[in-house]
Amino acid sequence: LIGHRISPLHLILDVDPRHGGKETWDALKAEMPDVTPRTHMSGRGDGGGHVWFQRPADKVTITKLDTWARERGVGHQVNERWVCGIDILRHEHRYTIMPPSHHPETGRPYYWGKGRGLNIDPAPMPQLLVDLIVRDEPPAPAAPSTKLHDVDSIADWYTSQATWGALLVAHGWL
């Protein structure tokens, strides 16, 4: 297998049909302008593959895309969590297997999408996808409190130092 570390300038959507990713990707394409991203398909033979884009931001998340998929009835339930069936591969998180590697289970080769190989640059990401995967930045921390608090109470100290927004956004709440 040929492993490829992803450029810091690129981001890859890993579409996994076994978890509803193909249906999610089809639903996304129906709502986006026509784009021709660089793609390569898995040797698994189930329609899964990797879709390459220019990276729209440093901080990305799959959480909003999972919610978007659940609202449209695409994706897959995994325990208590709904997943869209698409993973985000990026420079600091994971890698991609490149064509013409052969899939270890099927022996079939990975291959480039028709006319969408290394000869084309990754496309800019459509705004819908940007909105769904770019992590919302937490609100700026509140100015330090001038209120006095009981120096012996950790609860009073914490309440004077933390905001609900900063606490919840850091854990994925909007």
Coordinates of N, CA, C and O in Angstrom, one line a residue:
L1 N 0.8 -1.2 0.0 CA 0.0 0.0 0.0 C 0.9 1.2 0.0 O 1.9 1.3 0.7
I2 N 0.5 2.2 -0.8 CA 1.2 3.5 -0.8 C 0.4 4.5 0.1 O -0.7 4.9 -0.2
G3 N 1.1 4.8 1.2 CA 0.5 5.8 2.1 C 0.9 7.2 1.8 O 2.1 7.4 1.4
H4 N 0.0 8.1 1.8 CA 0.4 9.5 1.5 C -0.1 10.4 2.6 O -1.3 10.5 3.0
R5 N 0.9 11.2 3.2 CA 0.5 12.2 4.1 C 0.0 13.4 3.4 O 0.5 13.9 2.4
I6 N -1.1 13.9 3.9 CA -1.9 14.9 3.2 C -1.2 16.3 3.4 O -0.7 16.6 4.5
S7 N -1.1 17.1 2.3 CA -0.5 18.4 2.4 C -1.3 19.3 3.4 O -2.5 19.1 3.5
P8 N -0.6 20.1 4.1 CA -1.3 21.1 5.0 C -2.3 22.0 4.3 O -3.2 22.6 4.9
L9 N -2.2 22.1 2.9 CA -3.0 22.9 2.1 C -4.3 22.2 1.6 O -5.2 22.8 1.0
H10 N -4.3 20.9 1.9 CA -5.5 20.1 1.3 C -6.2 19.4 2.5 O -5.7 19.3 3.6
L11 N -7.4 19.0 2.1 CA -8.3 18.2 3.1 C -9.0 17.2 2.2 O -9.4 17.5 1.1
I12 N -9.1 16.0 2.7 CA -9.8 14.9 2.0 C -11.0 14.4 2.8 O -10.9 14.2 4.0
L13 N -12.1 14.3 2.0 CA -13.3 13.7 2.6 C -13.2 12.2 2.2 O -13.2 11.8 1.1
D14 N -13.3 11.4 3.3 CA -13.2 9.9 3.1 C -14.6 9.4 3.2 O -15.2 9.3 4.2
V15 N -15.2 9.1 2.0 CA -16.6 8.6 1.9 C -16.7 7.1 2.1 O -16.1 6.4 1.3
D16 N -17.4 6.7 3.2 CA -17.4 5.3 3.6 C -18.9 4.8 3.4 O -19.7 5.1 4.2
P17 N -19.2 4.1 2.3 CA -20.6 3.6 2.1 C -21.1 2.7 3.2 O -22.3 2.6 3.4
R18 N -20.2 2.0 3.9 CA -20.6 1.0 4.9 C -21.3 1.8 6.1 O -22.0 1.1 6.9
H19 N -21.1 3.1 6.2 CA -21.7 3.9 7.3 C -22.6 5.0 6.7 O -22.8 6.0 7.4
G20 N -23.1 4.8 5.5 CA -24.0 5.8 4.9 C -23.3 7.0 4.2 O -23.9 8.0 3.9
G21 N -22.0 6.9 4.0 CA -21.3 8.0 3.4 C -21.6 8.3 2.0 O -21.7 9.5 1.6
K22 N -21.9 7.3 1.2 CA -22.3 7.5 -0.2 C -23.6 8.3 -0.3 O -23.7 9.2 -1.1
E23 N -24.6 7.9 0.6 CA -25.8 8.6 0.6 C -25.6 10.1 1.0 O -26.2 11.0 0.5
T24 N -24.8 10.3 2.0 CA -24.5 11.6 2.5 C -23.8 12.4 1.4 O -24.2 13.6 1.2
W25 N -22.8 11.9 0.7 CA -22.1 12.6 -0.3 C -23.1 12.9 -1.5 O -23.0 14.0 -2.0
D26 N -24.0 12.0 -1.8 CA -24.9 12.2 -2.9 C -25.9 13.4 -2.5 O -26.2 14.2 -3.3
A27 N -26.3 13.4 -1.2 CA -27.2 14.5 -0.7 C -26.4 15.8 -0.8 O -27.0 16.9 -1.1
L28 N -25.2 15.8 -0.4 CA -24.4 17.0 -0.4 C -24.2 17.5 -1.9 O -24.4 18.7 -2.1
K29 N -23.9 16.6 -2.8 CA -23.7 17.0 -4.2 C -25.0 17.6 -4.8 O -24.9 18.5 -5.6
A30 N -26.1 17.1 -4.3 CA -27.4 17.7 -4.8 C -27.6 19.1 -4.4 O -28.4 19.8 -5.0
E31 N -27.0 19.5 -3.3 CA -27.2 20.9 -2.8 C -26.1 21.8 -3.1 O -26.1 23.0 -2.7
M32 N -25.0 21.3 -3.7 CA -23.8 22.2 -4.0 C -23.8 22.5 -5.5 O -24.3 21.7 -6.3
P33 N -23.1 23.6 -5.8 CA -22.8 23.8 -7.2 C -21.9 22.7 -7.8 O -21.2 22.0 -7.0
D34 N -22.0 22.5 -9.1 CA -21.2 21.4 -9.7 C -19.7 21.7 -9.5 O -19.2 22.8 -9.9
V35 N -19.0 20.8 -8.8 CA -17.5 20.9 -8.6 C -16.9 19.7 -9.2 O -17.5 18.6 -9.3
T36 N -15.7 19.8 -9.6 CA -14.9 18.6 -10.1 C -13.7 18.4 -9.2 O -12.6 18.9 -9.6
P37 N -13.9 17.9 -8.1 CA -12.7 17.7 -7.2 C -11.9 16.5 -7.7 O -12.3 15.6 -8.4
R38 N -10.6 16.5 -7.2 CA -9.7 15.4 -7.4 C -10.3 14.2 -6.6 O -10.7 14.4 -5.4
T39 N -10.5 13.1 -7.1 CA -11.0 11.9 -6.4 C -10.2 10.7 -6.7 O -9.6 10.5 -7.8
H40 N -10.2 9.8 -5.7 CA -9.7 8.4 -6.0 C -10.6 7.4 -5.3 O -11.1 7.8 -4.2
M41 N -10.8 6.3 -5.8 CA -11.7 5.3 -5.3 C -11.0 4.2 -4.6 O -9.9 3.8 -5.0
S42 N -11.7 3.6 -3.6 CA -11.1 2.5 -2.9 C -11.1 1.3 -3.7 O -12.0 1.0 -4.5
G43 N -10.2 0.4 -3.4 CA -10.1 -0.9 -4.0 C -11.1 -1.9 -3.4 O -11.2 -3.0 -3.8
R44 N -11.8 -1.4 -2.3 CA -12.8 -2.3 -1.7 C -13.9 -2.6 -2.7 O -14.5 -3.7 -2.6
G45 N -14.2 -1.7 -3.6 CA -15.2 -2.0 -4.6 C -16.6 -1.6 -4.2 O -17.6 -2.0 -4.9
D46 N -16.8 -0.9 -3.1 CA -18.2 -0.6 -2.6 C -18.6 0.8 -2.9 O -19.6 1.3 -2.4
G47 N -17.9 1.5 -3.8 CA -18.2 2.9 -4.1 C -17.6 4.0 -3.2 O -17.8 5.1 -3.4
G48 N -16.8 3.5 -2.2 CA -16.1 4.5 -1.3 C -14.9 5.1 -2.0 O -14.4 4.5 -2.9
G49 N -14.5 6.2 -1.5 CA -13.4 6.9 -2.0 C -13.0 8.1 -1.3 O -13.6 8.4 -0.2
H50 N -12.0 8.8 -1.8 CA -11.5 10.0 -1.2 C -11.7 11.2 -2.2 O -11.4 11.1 -3.3
V51 N -12.2 12.3 -1.6 CA -12.5 13.5 -2.4 C -11.6 14.6 -1.8 O -11.7 14.9 -0.7
W52 N -10.8 15.2 -2.7 CA -9.8 16.1 -2.3 C -10.2 17.6 -2.5 O -10.8 17.9 -3.6
F53 N -10.0 18.4 -1.5 CA -10.3 19.8 -1.7 C -9.2 20.7 -1.1 O -8.3 20.2 -0.4
Q54 N -9.2 22.0 -1.5 CA -8.3 22.9 -0.8 C -8.8 23.0 0.6 O -10.0 23.1 0.8
R55 N -7.9 23.1 1.6 CA -8.3 23.2 3.0 C -8.9 24.6 3.3 O -8.2 25.6 3.1
P56 N -10.1 24.7 3.8 CA -10.7 26.0 4.0 C -10.3 26.7 5.3 O -10.5 27.9 5.4
A57 N -9.8 25.9 6.3 CA -9.5 26.5 7.6 C -8.6 25.5 8.4 O -8.5 24.3 8.0
D58 N -8.0 26.0 9.4 CA -7.1 25.2 10.2 C -7.9 24.2 11.1 O -7.6 23.1 11.2
K59 N -9.0 24.7 11.6 CA -9.8 23.9 12.6 C -11.1 23.4 11.9 O -11.9 24.2 11.5
V60 N -11.1 22.1 11.8 CA -12.3 21.5 11.2 C -12.9 20.4 12.1 O -12.2 19.9 13.0
T61 N -14.2 20.1 11.8 CA -14.9 19.2 12.7 C -15.9 18.5 11.8 O -16.4 19.0 10.8
I62 N -16.3 17.3 12.2 CA -17.3 16.5 11.4 C -18.7 16.7 12.1 O -19.7 16.2 11.6
T63 N -18.8 17.3 13.3 CA -20.0 17.3 14.1 C -21.2 17.9 13.4 O -22.3 17.4 13.4
K64 N -20.9 19.1 12.7 CA -22.1 19.7 12.0 C -22.5 18.9 10.8 O -23.7 18.9 10.5
L65 N -21.6 18.3 10.2 CA -22.0 17.4 9.0 C -22.7 16.2 9.5 O -23.7 15.8 8.8
D66 N -22.4 15.6 10.6 CA -23.2 14.5 11.2 C -24.6 15.0 11.5 O -25.6 14.3 11.2
T67 N -24.8 16.2 12.0 CA -26.1 16.7 12.3 C -26.9 16.9 11.0 O -28.1 16.6 10.9
W68 N -26.2 17.5 10.0 CA -26.8 17.8 8.7 C -27.3 16.5 8.1 O -28.4 16.4 7.6
A69 N -26.5 15.4 8.2 CA -26.9 14.1 7.6 C -28.1 13.5 8.4 O -29.0 13.0 7.7
R70 N -28.1 13.6 9.7 CA -29.2 13.1 10.5 C -30.5 13.8 10.1 O -31.5 13.1 9.9
E71 N -30.5 15.1 9.9 CA -31.6 15.9 9.6 C -32.2 15.5 8.2 O -33.4 15.6 7.9
R72 N -31.4 14.9 7.3 CA -31.8 14.5 6.0 C -32.0 13.0 5.9 O -32.3 12.5 4.8
G73 N -31.8 12.3 7.0 CA -32.1 10.8 7.0 C -31.0 10.0 6.3 O -31.3 8.9 5.8
V74 N -29.8 10.6 6.2 CA -28.7 9.9 5.6 C -27.6 9.7 6.7 O -27.6 10.4 7.7
G75 N -26.8 8.7 6.5 CA -25.8 8.4 7.5 C -26.1 7.1 8.2 O -26.7 6.3 7.6
H76 N -25.7 7.0 9.4 CA -25.7 5.7 10.1 C -25.7 5.9 11.6 O -24.9 6.7 12.1
Q77 N -26.5 5.2 12.3 CA -26.4 5.2 13.8 C -25.3 4.3 14.3 O -25.2 3.2 13.9
V78 N -24.4 4.9 15.2 CA -23.4 4.1 15.8 C -23.5 4.3 17.3 O -23.2 5.4 17.8
N79 N -24.0 3.3 18.0 CA -24.3 3.4 19.4 C -25.3 4.6 19.6 O -26.3 4.6 19.1
E80 N -24.8 5.5 20.4 CA -25.7 6.7 20.7 C -25.5 7.8 19.8 O -26.1 8.9 19.9
R81 N -24.6 7.7 18.8 CA -24.2 8.8 18.0 C -24.6 8.6 16.5 O -24.5 7.5 16.0
W82 N -25.0 9.6 15.9 CA -25.3 9.6 14.4 C -24.1 10.0 13.7 O -23.5 11.0 14.0
V83 N -23.6 9.2 12.7 CA -22.5 9.6 11.9 C -22.9 9.8 10.4 O -23.8 9.0 10.0
C84 N -22.2 10.7 9.7 CA -22.6 10.9 8.4 C -21.9 9.9 7.4 O -22.3 9.9 6.2
G85 N -21.0 9.2 7.9 CA -20.3 8.2 7.0 C -19.2 8.8 6.2 O -18.6 8.2 5.3
I86 N -18.8 10.0 6.6 CA -17.7 10.7 5.9 C -16.7 11.1 7.0 O -17.1 11.7 8.0
D87 N -15.4 10.8 6.8 CA -14.4 11.2 7.7 C -13.6 12.3 7.1 O -13.5 12.4 5.8
I88 N -12.9 13.2 7.9 CA -12.1 14.2 7.4 C -10.6 13.8 7.6 O -10.2 13.6 8.7
L89 N -9.9 13.7 6.5 CA -8.5 13.4 6.6 C -7.7 14.7 6.3 O -8.0 15.4 5.4
R90 N -6.7 14.9 7.2 CA -6.0 16.2 7.0 C -4.5 15.9 7.4 O -4.2 14.9 8.0
H91 N -3.7 16.9 7.2 CA -2.2 16.7 7.4 C -1.9 16.2 8.8 O -1.1 15.3 8.9
E92 N -2.5 16.7 9.8 CA -2.2 16.3 11.2 C -3.0 15.2 11.7 O -2.9 14.7 12.8
H93 N -3.9 14.6 10.9 CA -4.8 13.5 11.3 C -5.0 12.6 10.1 O -5.8 12.8 9.2
R94 N -4.4 11.5 10.2 CA -4.5 10.4 9.3 C -3.7 10.6 8.0 O -3.0 11.5 7.8
Y95 N -4.0 9.7 7.0 CA -3.3 9.7 5.7 C -4.3 9.1 4.7 O -5.3 8.6 5.1
T96 N -3.9 9.0 3.5 CA -4.7 8.4 2.5 C -3.9 7.3 1.8 O -2.6 7.4 1.7
I97 N -4.5 6.3 1.3 CA -3.9 5.2 0.5 C -4.1 5.6 -0.9 O -5.2 6.0 -1.4
M98 N -3.0 5.6 -1.7 CA -3.0 6.1 -3.0 C -3.1 5.0 -4.1 O -2.6 3.9 -3.9
P99 N -3.7 5.3 -5.2 CA -3.6 4.4 -6.4 C -2.2 4.2 -6.8 O -1.4 5.2 -6.6
P100 N -1.8 3.1 -7.3 CA -2.6 1.9 -7.6 C -2.5 0.8 -6.5 O -2.5 -0.3 -6.9
S101 N -2.4 1.2 -5.3 CA -2.3 0.2 -4.2 C -3.5 -0.7 -4.3 O -4.6 -0.4 -4.8
H102 N -3.3 -2.0 -3.9 CA -4.3 -3.0 -3.9 C -4.9 -3.1 -2.5 O -4.2 -3.2 -1.5
H103 N -6.2 -3.1 -2.5 CA -6.9 -3.2 -1.2 C -6.6 -4.6 -0.5 O -6.6 -5.6 -1.2
P104 N -6.2 -4.6 0.8 CA -5.8 -5.8 1.4 C -6.8 -6.9 1.5 O -6.5 -8.1 1.6
E105 N -8.1 -6.5 1.5 CA -9.2 -7.5 1.6 C -9.7 -8.0 0.2 O -10.0 -9.2 0.1
T106 N -9.7 -7.2 -0.8 CA -10.3 -7.6 -2.1 C -9.2 -7.8 -3.1 O -9.5 -8.5 -4.1
G107 N -8.0 -7.3 -2.9 CA -7.0 -7.4 -3.9 C -7.1 -6.4 -5.1 O -6.3 -6.4 -6.0
R108 N -8.3 -5.7 -5.1 CA -8.5 -4.8 -6.3 C -7.7 -3.5 -6.0 O -7.6 -3.0 -4.9
P109 N -7.3 -2.8 -7.1 CA -6.6 -1.6 -7.0 C -7.4 -0.4 -6.7 O -8.6 -0.3 -7.1
Y110 N -6.8 0.5 -5.9 CA -7.4 1.9 -5.8 C -7.2 2.5 -7.2 O -6.2 2.2 -7.9
Y111 N -8.0 3.5 -7.5 CA -7.9 4.1 -8.9 C -8.4 5.5 -8.8 O -9.3 5.9 -8.0
W112 N -7.9 6.3 -9.7 CA -8.3 7.7 -9.8 C -9.7 7.8 -10.5 O -10.0 7.1 -11.4
G113 N -10.5 8.8 -10.0 CA -11.7 9.1 -10.7 C -11.4 9.5 -12.1 O -10.4 10.1 -12.4
K114 N -12.4 9.2 -13.0 CA -12.1 9.6 -14.4 C -11.8 11.0 -14.6 O -12.6 11.9 -14.2
G115 N -10.6 11.3 -15.1 CA -10.2 12.7 -15.3 C -10.0 13.5 -14.1 O -9.9 14.7 -14.1
R116 N -9.8 12.8 -12.9 CA -9.7 13.5 -11.7 C -8.5 13.1 -10.8 O -8.5 13.0 -9.6
G117 N -7.4 12.8 -11.5 CA -6.2 12.3 -10.7 C -5.3 13.4 -10.4 O -5.7 14.6 -10.2
L118 N -4.0 13.1 -10.2 CA -3.0 14.0 -9.8 C -2.8 15.2 -10.8 O -2.2 16.1 -10.5
N119 N -3.4 15.0 -12.0 CA -3.2 16.0 -13.0 C -4.1 17.3 -12.8 O -3.9 18.3 -13.5
I120 N -5.0 17.2 -11.8 CA -5.8 18.4 -11.5 C -5.6 18.7 -10.0 O -5.3 17.8 -9.2
D121 N -5.6 20.0 -9.7 CA -5.4 20.4 -8.3 C -6.7 20.2 -7.6 O -7.8 20.3 -8.2
P122 N -6.6 20.0 -6.3 CA -7.8 20.0 -5.5 C -8.6 21.3 -5.6 O -8.0 22.3 -5.6
A123 N -9.9 21.1 -5.7 CA -10.8 22.3 -6.0 C -11.0 23.0 -4.7 O -10.9 22.5 -3.6
P124 N -11.3 24.3 -4.8 CA -11.8 25.0 -3.6 C -13.1 24.3 -3.1 O -13.9 23.8 -3.9
M125 N -13.2 24.3 -1.8 CA -14.4 23.7 -1.2 C -15.6 24.6 -1.3 O -15.6 25.7 -1.0
P126 N -16.8 24.0 -1.8 CA -18.0 24.8 -1.9 C -18.4 25.3 -0.5 O -18.2 24.6 0.5
Q127 N -19.1 26.4 -0.5 CA -19.5 27.1 0.7 C -20.3 26.2 1.7 O -20.1 26.3 2.9
L128 N -21.2 25.4 1.1 CA -22.0 24.5 2.0 C -21.1 23.6 2.8 O -21.3 23.5 4.0
L129 N -20.1 23.0 2.2 CA -19.2 22.2 2.9 C -18.3 22.9 3.9 O -18.1 22.5 5.0
V130 N -17.9 24.1 3.5 CA -17.1 25.0 4.4 C -18.0 25.2 5.7 O -17.5 25.0 6.8
D131 N -19.2 25.6 5.5 CA -20.1 25.9 6.6 C -20.3 24.7 7.5 O -20.5 24.8 8.7
L132 N -20.3 23.5 6.9 CA -20.5 22.2 7.7 C -19.3 21.6 8.4 O -19.4 20.9 9.3
I133 N -18.1 22.0 7.9 CA -16.9 21.4 8.5 C -16.0 22.3 9.3 O -15.2 21.8 10.0
V134 N -16.1 23.6 9.0 CA -15.2 24.5 9.7 C -15.7 24.7 11.2 O -16.9 24.9 11.4
R135 N -14.8 24.5 12.1 CA -15.2 24.5 13.5 C -15.5 26.0 13.9 O -14.7 26.9 13.6
D136 N -16.6 26.2 14.5 CA -17.0 27.5 15.0 C -16.0 27.9 16.2 O -15.7 27.0 17.0
E137 N -15.5 29.1 16.1 CA -14.6 29.5 17.1 C -15.4 29.9 18.4 O -16.4 30.5 18.3
P138 N -14.9 29.6 19.5 CA -15.6 30.0 20.7 C -15.6 31.5 20.9 O -14.7 32.1 20.4
P139 N -16.6 32.0 21.6 CA -16.6 33.5 21.8 C -15.3 33.9 22.6 O -14.8 33.1 23.3
A140 N -14.9 35.1 22.4 CA -13.8 35.6 23.1 C -14.0 35.5 24.6 O -15.2 35.7 25.0
P141 N -13.0 35.2 25.4 CA -13.2 35.1 26.8 C -13.7 36.4 27.4 O -13.3 37.4 26.9
A142 N -14.6 36.3 28.4 CA -15.0 37.5 29.0 C -13.9 38.2 29.7 O -12.9 37.6 30.1
A143 N -14.0 39.5 29.9 CA -13.0 40.3 30.6 C -12.9 39.7 32.0 O -13.9 39.3 32.6
P144 N -11.8 39.7 32.6 CA -11.6 39.2 34.0 C -12.6 40.0 34.9 O -12.8 41.2 34.8
S145 N -13.2 39.2 35.8 CA -14.2 39.8 36.7 C -13.5 40.6 37.7 O -12.4 40.3 38.2
T146 N -14.1 41.7 38.0 CA -13.6 42.6 39.1 C -14.3 42.3 40.4 O -14.0 42.9 41.4
K147 N -15.3 41.3 40.3 CA -16.0 41.0 41.6 C -15.1 40.2 42.5 O -14.2 39.4 42.1
L148 N -15.3 40.5 43.8 CA -14.5 39.7 44.7 C -15.2 38.4 44.9 O -16.4 38.3 44.8
H149 N -14.5 37.4 45.2 CA -15.1 36.1 45.4 C -14.4 35.5 46.7 O -13.3 35.9 47.1
D150 N -15.0 34.5 47.2 CA -14.5 33.8 48.4 C -13.3 33.0 47.9 O -13.4 32.1 47.2
V151 N -12.1 33.4 48.4 CA -10.9 32.8 47.9 C -10.8 31.3 48.4 O -10.0 30.6 47.8
D152 N -11.6 30.9 49.3 CA -11.6 29.6 49.8 C -12.5 28.7 49.0 O -12.5 27.4 49.2
S153 N -13.3 29.2 48.1 CA -14.3 28.4 47.3 C -13.9 28.3 45.9 O -13.8 29.2 45.1
I154 N -13.5 27.0 45.6 CA -13.1 26.7 44.2 C -14.3 27.0 43.2 O -14.1 27.5 42.1
A155 N -15.5 26.8 43.7 CA -16.7 27.0 42.8 C -16.8 28.5 42.5 O -17.1 28.9 41.4
D156 N -16.7 29.3 43.5 CA -16.8 30.8 43.3 C -15.6 31.2 42.4 O -15.9 32.1 41.4
W157 N -14.5 30.7 42.6 CA -13.3 31.1 41.7 C -13.6 30.7 40.3 O -13.4 31.5 39.4
Y158 N -14.0 29.5 40.1 CA -14.2 29.0 38.7 C -15.3 29.8 38.0 O -15.2 30.2 36.9
T159 N -16.4 30.0 38.7 CA -17.5 30.8 38.2 C -17.0 32.2 37.8 O -17.5 32.8 36.7
S160 N -16.1 32.8 38.5 CA -15.7 34.1 38.2 C -14.7 34.1 37.0 O -14.4 35.1 36.4
Q161 N -14.1 32.9 36.7 CA -13.1 32.8 35.7 C -13.6 32.3 34.3 O -13.1 32.5 33.3
A162 N -14.7 31.5 34.4 CA -15.1 30.8 33.2 C -16.5 31.3 32.7 O -17.2 31.9 33.5
T163 N -16.7 31.2 31.4 CA -18.0 31.5 30.8 C -18.7 30.2 30.3 O -18.0 29.3 29.9
W164 N -20.0 30.2 30.3 CA -20.7 29.0 29.7 C -20.3 28.8 28.3 O -20.1 27.7 27.8
G165 N -20.2 29.9 27.5 CA -19.9 29.8 26.1 C -18.5 29.1 25.9 O -18.4 28.2 25.1
A166 N -17.5 29.6 26.6 CA -16.2 29.0 26.4 C -16.2 27.5 26.9 O -15.5 26.7 26.2
L167 N -16.9 27.2 27.9 CA -16.9 25.9 28.4 C -17.6 24.9 27.5 O -17.1 23.9 27.1
L168 N -18.8 25.3 27.0 CA -19.6 24.4 26.2 C -19.1 24.3 24.7 O -19.0 23.2 24.2
V169 N -18.6 25.4 24.1 CA -18.1 25.3 22.8 C -16.9 24.5 22.7 O -16.7 23.7 21.7
A170 N -16.1 24.5 23.7 CA -14.9 23.6 23.7 C -15.2 22.2 23.7 O -14.4 21.3 23.3
H171 N -16.4 21.8 24.0 CA -16.9 20.4 24.0 C -17.9 20.1 22.9 O -18.6 19.2 23.0
G172 N -17.9 21.0 21.9 CA -18.8 20.8 20.8 C -20.2 21.3 20.8 O -21.0 21.1 19.9
W173 N -20.6 21.9 21.9 CA -21.9 22.5 22.0 C -22.0 23.8 21.3 O -21.0 24.6 21.3
L174 N -23.1 24.1 20.7 CA -23.3 25.4 20.0 C -24.3 26.2 20.7 O -25.2 25.7 21.3

